[in-house]
Coordinates of C-alpha atoms in Angstrom, one line a residue:
M282 CA -30.2 16.2 -141.3
K283 CA -27.6 19.2 -141.1
R284 CA -29.6 20.5 -138.2
L285 CA -29.6 17.2 -136.5
L286 CA -25.9 16.7 -136.7
T287 CA -25.5 20.3 -135.4
V288 CA -27.7 19.5 -132.3
A289 CA -25.4 16.1 -131.8
F290 CA -22.4 18.0 -131.8
M291 CA -23.5 20.8 -129.6
A292 CA -24.7 18.1 -127.0
I293 CA -21.2 16.3 -127.2
A294 CA -19.4 19.6 -126.7
L295 CA -21.5 20.5 -123.6
T296 CA -20.8 16.8 -122.0
V297 CA -17.2 17.1 -122.5
N298 CA -17.3 20.8 -121.1
A299 CA -19.0 19.4 -118.1
Q300 CA -16.8 16.7 -117.4
E301 CA -13.8 19.0 -117.8
K302 CA -15.4 21.4 -115.0
T303 CA -16.0 18.4 -112.6
P304 CA -14.4 19.5 -109.2
K305 CA -11.4 17.3 -108.1
W306 CA -13.1 16.1 -104.9
Y307 CA -15.9 14.5 -107.1
D308 CA -13.4 11.8 -108.4
N309 CA -12.7 10.6 -104.8
F310 CA -16.6 10.3 -104.2
K311 CA -18.8 7.4 -104.5
F312 CA -22.4 6.6 -104.1
S313 CA -23.6 3.1 -104.0
G314 CA -26.1 0.6 -102.1
Y315 CA -28.1 -2.6 -102.3
G316 CA -31.6 -3.8 -101.4
M317 CA -32.6 -7.3 -100.3
L318 CA -36.2 -8.8 -100.8
Q319 CA -37.2 -11.8 -99.0
Y320 CA -39.8 -14.5 -98.6
Q321 CA -39.9 -16.7 -95.6
A322 CA -41.9 -19.6 -94.3
E323 CA -41.8 -22.4 -91.5
D324 CA -44.1 -24.8 -90.1
K325 CA -43.0 -24.7 -86.4
E326 CA -46.0 -25.7 -84.3
G327 CA -47.8 -22.8 -82.8
G328 CA -45.4 -20.2 -84.8
E329 CA -46.2 -21.1 -88.5
H330 CA -45.5 -18.1 -90.8
N331 CA -45.6 -17.6 -94.5
E332 CA -44.5 -14.0 -95.7
F333 CA -42.8 -11.6 -97.9
N334 CA -40.5 -9.0 -96.3
L335 CA -38.1 -6.2 -96.9
R336 CA -35.1 -7.5 -95.4
L337 CA -33.0 -4.3 -95.8
A338 CA -31.9 -1.5 -97.8
R339 CA -28.6 0.4 -97.4
F340 CA -27.4 3.6 -99.1
I341 CA -23.5 4.2 -98.9
L342 CA -21.2 7.2 -99.5
D343 CA -17.4 6.3 -99.7
G344 CA -14.8 9.2 -100.2
K345 CA -11.2 9.9 -99.9
I346 CA -9.4 13.0 -98.3
G347 CA -5.8 12.7 -98.8
E348 CA -4.4 9.7 -96.7
F349 CA -7.7 9.2 -95.2
D350 CA -10.8 7.0 -96.3
W351 CA -14.2 7.6 -95.0
R352 CA -17.5 6.1 -95.2
A353 CA -21.1 6.8 -94.2
Q354 CA -23.8 4.3 -94.4
I355 CA -27.5 4.5 -93.7
Q356 CA -30.0 1.4 -93.3
G357 CA -33.5 0.6 -93.7
T358 CA -34.9 -2.4 -92.2
N359 CA -38.0 -4.2 -90.8
A360 CA -35.8 -5.3 -87.8
K361 CA -38.7 -4.8 -85.4
G362 CA -40.9 -7.0 -87.8
P363 CA -43.1 -6.1 -90.9
G364 CA -44.7 -2.9 -90.8
E365 CA -42.5 -1.6 -88.3
P366 CA -39.4 -0.2 -90.3
T367 CA -36.1 1.2 -88.8
V368 CA -34.0 3.8 -90.4
Q369 CA -30.7 4.4 -88.9
L370 CA -27.0 5.2 -89.2
V371 CA -25.0 2.0 -89.4
D372 CA -21.5 3.2 -90.5
L373 CA -19.8 6.5 -90.0
Y374 CA -15.9 6.4 -89.8
T375 CA -12.6 7.6 -91.3
E376 CA -9.4 5.5 -91.6
W377 CA -5.7 6.6 -92.1
V378 CA -4.5 4.2 -95.0
K379 CA -1.0 5.5 -95.7
H380 CA 0.7 2.4 -94.6
K381 CA -1.0 -1.0 -95.2
E382 CA 1.0 -2.4 -92.1
F383 CA -0.5 0.1 -89.8
R384 CA -4.1 1.6 -90.5
V385 CA -6.2 3.7 -87.9
R386 CA -10.0 3.6 -88.0
V387 CA -12.2 5.8 -85.8
G388 CA -15.9 6.2 -85.7
Q389 CA -18.8 3.6 -85.9
F390 CA -17.9 0.4 -87.7
K391 CA -17.8 -3.5 -87.6
R392 CA -16.2 -4.8 -84.5
A393 CA -12.8 -6.6 -84.9
F394 CA -14.4 -10.2 -84.0
T395 CA -14.9 -13.2 -86.3
F396 CA -14.6 -13.8 -90.0
E397 CA -18.2 -13.8 -90.7
N398 CA -19.1 -10.4 -88.9
P399 CA -17.5 -8.0 -91.4
T400 CA -18.6 -10.1 -94.4
H401 CA -21.3 -8.3 -96.8
P402 CA -24.7 -9.6 -96.3
I403 CA -25.1 -10.5 -99.8
T404 CA -21.8 -11.9 -100.5
Q405 CA -22.2 -14.1 -97.2
G406 CA -24.6 -15.9 -99.3
W407 CA -27.2 -17.2 -96.8
Y408 CA -30.6 -16.0 -95.5
S409 CA -28.7 -14.6 -92.4
Y410 CA -25.6 -14.7 -90.6
A411 CA -25.0 -18.1 -88.3
N412 CA -27.2 -18.0 -85.4
V413 CA -24.1 -18.1 -82.9
I414 CA -22.7 -14.8 -84.9
N415 CA -26.1 -13.1 -84.2
A416 CA -26.0 -13.8 -80.8
L417 CA -22.3 -13.5 -79.9
S418 CA -21.0 -10.8 -82.2
G419 CA -23.3 -7.8 -81.5
F420 CA -26.2 -8.3 -83.9
G421 CA -29.1 -9.2 -81.8
D422 CA -26.7 -9.9 -79.0
R423 CA -27.1 -12.4 -76.1
T424 CA -26.5 -9.3 -73.6
G425 CA -29.7 -7.7 -74.9
E426 CA -28.0 -5.0 -76.8
K427 CA -30.2 -3.7 -79.5
S428 CA -29.5 -5.2 -83.1
S429 CA -26.3 -3.3 -84.1
G430 CA -25.2 -5.3 -87.2
G431 CA -22.1 -6.5 -85.4
R432 CA -20.9 -2.8 -85.0
D433 CA -19.9 -0.2 -82.1
I434 CA -18.3 3.0 -81.7
G435 CA -14.4 3.3 -81.1
L436 CA -10.9 3.2 -82.3
Q437 CA -9.2 0.4 -84.2
F438 CA -5.7 -0.4 -85.3
Q439 CA -5.0 -3.0 -88.0
G440 CA -2.4 -4.0 -90.7
D441 CA -1.2 -6.7 -93.0
I442 CA 2.5 -7.7 -92.4
L443 CA 5.3 -10.2 -93.3
P444 CA 5.0 -10.0 -96.9
N445 CA 6.4 -13.2 -98.9
A446 CA 8.4 -13.2 -101.9
D447 CA 5.3 -12.1 -104.1
G448 CA 4.6 -9.2 -101.8
R449 CA 1.5 -11.1 -100.3
A450 CA 1.0 -10.5 -96.4
L451 CA 1.4 -13.6 -94.6
L452 CA -0.4 -12.1 -91.1
H453 CA -3.2 -9.8 -90.4
Y454 CA -3.7 -8.3 -86.9
Q455 CA -6.6 -6.0 -85.5
V456 CA -7.4 -4.7 -82.1
G457 CA -10.0 -2.0 -81.0
V458 CA -11.5 -0.3 -78.1
Y459 CA -15.2 0.3 -78.3
N460 CA -18.2 1.7 -76.0
G461 CA -19.6 -1.7 -75.8
E462 CA -23.3 -0.4 -76.4
G463 CA -23.7 -1.0 -79.9
I464 CA -24.4 1.6 -82.6
N465 CA -25.5 5.1 -82.0
S466 CA -24.9 4.7 -78.2
K467 CA -22.8 6.5 -75.7
D468 CA -20.9 4.3 -73.2
K469 CA -23.3 3.9 -70.2
D470 CA -21.0 2.1 -67.7
Q471 CA -17.7 4.0 -68.6
R472 CA -15.9 0.7 -69.1
K473 CA -14.6 -0.2 -72.6
D474 CA -14.6 -3.3 -74.7
I475 CA -11.5 -4.3 -76.2
I476 CA -11.6 -6.6 -79.0
G477 CA -8.6 -8.2 -81.0
G478 CA -7.8 -10.7 -83.4
A479 CA -5.2 -12.1 -85.8
W480 CA -5.0 -14.6 -88.6
V481 CA -2.4 -16.1 -90.9
M482 CA -2.5 -16.6 -94.6
P483 CA -0.1 -19.4 -95.4
V484 CA -1.3 -19.8 -99.2
K485 CA -3.6 -17.7 -101.4
G486 CA -7.2 -18.0 -100.1
V487 CA -6.6 -19.6 -96.8
R488 CA -7.0 -17.7 -93.4
I489 CA -6.7 -19.2 -90.0
G490 CA -7.4 -16.9 -87.1
A491 CA -8.4 -16.2 -83.5
F492 CA -10.2 -13.4 -81.7
G493 CA -10.7 -12.3 -78.2
W494 CA -13.1 -9.9 -76.5
T495 CA -13.5 -8.6 -73.1
G496 CA -15.8 -6.0 -71.7
S497 CA -19.1 -5.2 -70.1
R498 CA -22.4 -3.8 -70.8
A499 CA -24.5 -1.4 -68.4
G500 CA -27.0 -3.4 -66.2
I501 CA -25.6 -6.8 -67.3
G502 CA -21.9 -6.9 -66.3
G503 CA -18.9 -8.3 -67.7
K504 CA -18.3 -10.7 -70.8
N505 CA -15.4 -12.4 -72.1
R506 CA -15.5 -14.3 -75.5
Y507 CA -13.2 -15.9 -77.8
A508 CA -13.4 -17.2 -81.4
L509 CA -11.5 -19.6 -83.6
S510 CA -11.9 -19.3 -87.3
A511 CA -10.6 -21.1 -90.6
E512 CA -11.7 -20.2 -94.3
Y513 CA -10.8 -21.1 -97.8
D514 CA -12.1 -18.5 -100.5
K515 CA -10.8 -18.5 -103.8
D516 CA -12.2 -19.1 -107.5
E517 CA -15.8 -19.0 -106.3
F518 CA -15.2 -21.8 -103.9
T519 CA -15.9 -20.7 -100.3
F520 CA -15.6 -22.9 -97.1
R521 CA -15.6 -21.6 -93.6
T522 CA -16.0 -22.8 -90.1
E523 CA -16.1 -20.8 -86.6
Y524 CA -16.4 -21.7 -83.1
L525 CA -17.4 -19.0 -80.6
H526 CA -17.7 -19.1 -76.8
S527 CA -19.0 -16.6 -74.4
Q528 CA -18.8 -16.2 -70.5
G529 CA -20.9 -13.5 -68.8
M530 CA -24.2 -13.1 -68.0
G531 CA -26.8 -12.3 -70.4
A532 CA -30.1 -10.6 -70.6
D533 CA -31.9 -13.7 -69.3
P534 CA -30.3 -14.8 -66.1
A535 CA -32.2 -18.0 -66.2
L536 CA -29.7 -19.1 -68.9
G537 CA -26.6 -18.7 -66.7
D538 CA -23.3 -17.3 -67.8
K539 CA -22.1 -19.5 -70.6
A540 CA -23.0 -19.9 -74.2
D541 CA -21.3 -21.2 -77.3
G542 CA -21.9 -22.2 -80.9
W543 CA -20.4 -23.1 -84.2
Y544 CA -21.0 -23.4 -87.8
V545 CA -19.4 -24.8 -91.0
F546 CA -20.5 -24.3 -94.7
G547 CA -19.5 -24.6 -98.2
I548 CA -20.6 -22.6 -101.4
V549 CA -19.4 -24.2 -104.7
P550 CA -19.7 -23.2 -108.3
V551 CA -22.0 -25.5 -110.4
V552 CA -21.9 -23.0 -113.3
K553 CA -19.0 -20.4 -113.0
S554 CA -20.4 -17.2 -112.2
K555 CA -23.8 -18.1 -112.7
L556 CA -25.0 -21.0 -110.1
H557 CA -23.7 -21.8 -106.8
A558 CA -24.8 -24.8 -104.6
K559 CA -24.4 -24.4 -100.9
A560 CA -24.7 -26.3 -97.5
R561 CA -24.4 -25.3 -93.9
Y562 CA -24.4 -27.0 -90.5
Q563 CA -24.8 -24.6 -87.7
C564 CA -25.7 -24.9 -84.0
Y565 CA -26.0 -22.5 -81.1
R566 CA -26.4 -23.2 -77.5
K567 CA -27.9 -20.4 -75.4
A568 CA -27.0 -21.9 -72.0
K569 CA -23.8 -24.2 -73.3
D570 CA -25.8 -27.2 -73.2
W571 CA -27.9 -29.3 -75.4
D572 CA -31.2 -28.7 -73.8
T573 CA -31.0 -25.0 -75.1
S574 CA -29.4 -25.9 -78.6
K575 CA -30.8 -24.8 -81.9
T576 CA -29.3 -26.7 -84.7
M577 CA -30.0 -26.2 -88.5
Y578 CA -29.1 -28.4 -91.5
E579 CA -29.3 -26.2 -94.5
V580 CA -28.9 -26.6 -98.2
G581 CA -29.6 -24.2 -101.2
L582 CA -28.7 -22.6 -104.4
N583 CA -27.7 -19.0 -105.4
Y584 CA -28.3 -17.9 -109.1
Y585 CA -26.7 -14.6 -110.6
F586 CA -28.8 -13.2 -113.3
T587 CA -26.0 -10.5 -113.4
P588 CA -23.0 -9.7 -111.0
K589 CA -25.4 -7.3 -109.3
L590 CA -28.5 -9.2 -109.3
Q591 CA -28.9 -12.6 -107.7
L592 CA -31.6 -15.0 -106.4
N593 CA -30.9 -17.2 -103.2
M594 CA -32.7 -20.1 -102.3
E595 CA -32.5 -22.1 -99.2
Y596 CA -34.1 -25.1 -97.2
A597 CA -33.4 -25.8 -93.9
R598 CA -34.4 -28.8 -91.3
V599 CA -34.5 -27.1 -87.9
N600 CA -33.9 -29.0 -84.3
D601 CA -34.8 -26.7 -81.5
R602 CA -34.3 -28.2 -78.1
S603 CA -35.2 -25.0 -76.4
I604 CA -39.0 -25.6 -77.0
A605 CA -40.4 -27.3 -74.1
D606 CA -42.6 -29.8 -75.9
P607 CA -40.0 -32.7 -77.4
D608 CA -42.6 -33.3 -80.1
K609 CA -42.3 -29.9 -81.5
H610 CA -38.4 -29.7 -81.8
N611 CA -38.2 -30.4 -85.4
Y612 CA -39.6 -28.3 -88.1
N613 CA -39.0 -27.1 -91.7
F614 CA -37.5 -23.5 -92.8
V615 CA -37.7 -22.1 -96.3
D616 CA -36.1 -18.6 -97.4
V617 CA -35.8 -17.1 -100.9
E618 CA -34.3 -13.7 -101.5
L619 CA -33.7 -11.4 -104.3
D620 CA -30.7 -9.2 -103.9
F621 CA -29.6 -6.2 -105.9
R622 CA -26.7 -3.8 -105.7
F623 CA -26.3 -0.2 -107.6

């Protein structure tokens, strides 16, 4: 027994000594990440599928150097399809954060466009971002840009201003200059994209905003986009709606130079911190007409085993009028995901 206590005290002493010798830079360094495992099925005639998938995995390094924050994030995903994994750098930036009223970010990061684009894939709560966000916010963009997760390389200014009596900011602004080619790509046409947005926060949990985007992509030409956004997010209740409009040719000339879309959703607690119910209506029109519209009516549940482990379940009824045969416009879609963080 005496020998056992001696060993225990020695282990404790070594642990304390190791902690005392931890370099200061280590206190400003954090490693984290998450994984998303997926099952999907749909009964679209001629395109039926039923499969398990590794949606994505991300590994994140965050740090702080004086008045600057920095992040590096690597992603692994089956973006090209099952069995064709893609590993790539998605974030690499540093930001001067001394003043909350004026911050400067440089590197590769989320574009300053829409409320949904910068939302965490797990927190977002659905099988995917809305179709219009994917098509017009730099994911699998309408212009043919490779899937970039809403990111680009550039320089951005942002800040929170006009504090109320409680010190809570009433206005947020952000404006950025980007290559316009997506992640890990140099500017191929030497013309920059300019994206800006602002939102007011009249009461806690409410945001009402607008965004604008002008730019171009090599081989495609110019594009001009705007988005109108509103959100309530407080006490596990989340409601958000956005409308996006795009003018400018896409990768498919047959679709013309206009596209638009919108979504509205609500996520509410059934059992606080344990079970949420959700519903979403979304529509994306590839040529800004109903003949090219894809509409989805979605319902589902999100169950939280722990704050870092959740199960998301979703059913959707889809109406896709871009399918030539009217008898095939409607079909069913199911998605189940197990998401975890570390």
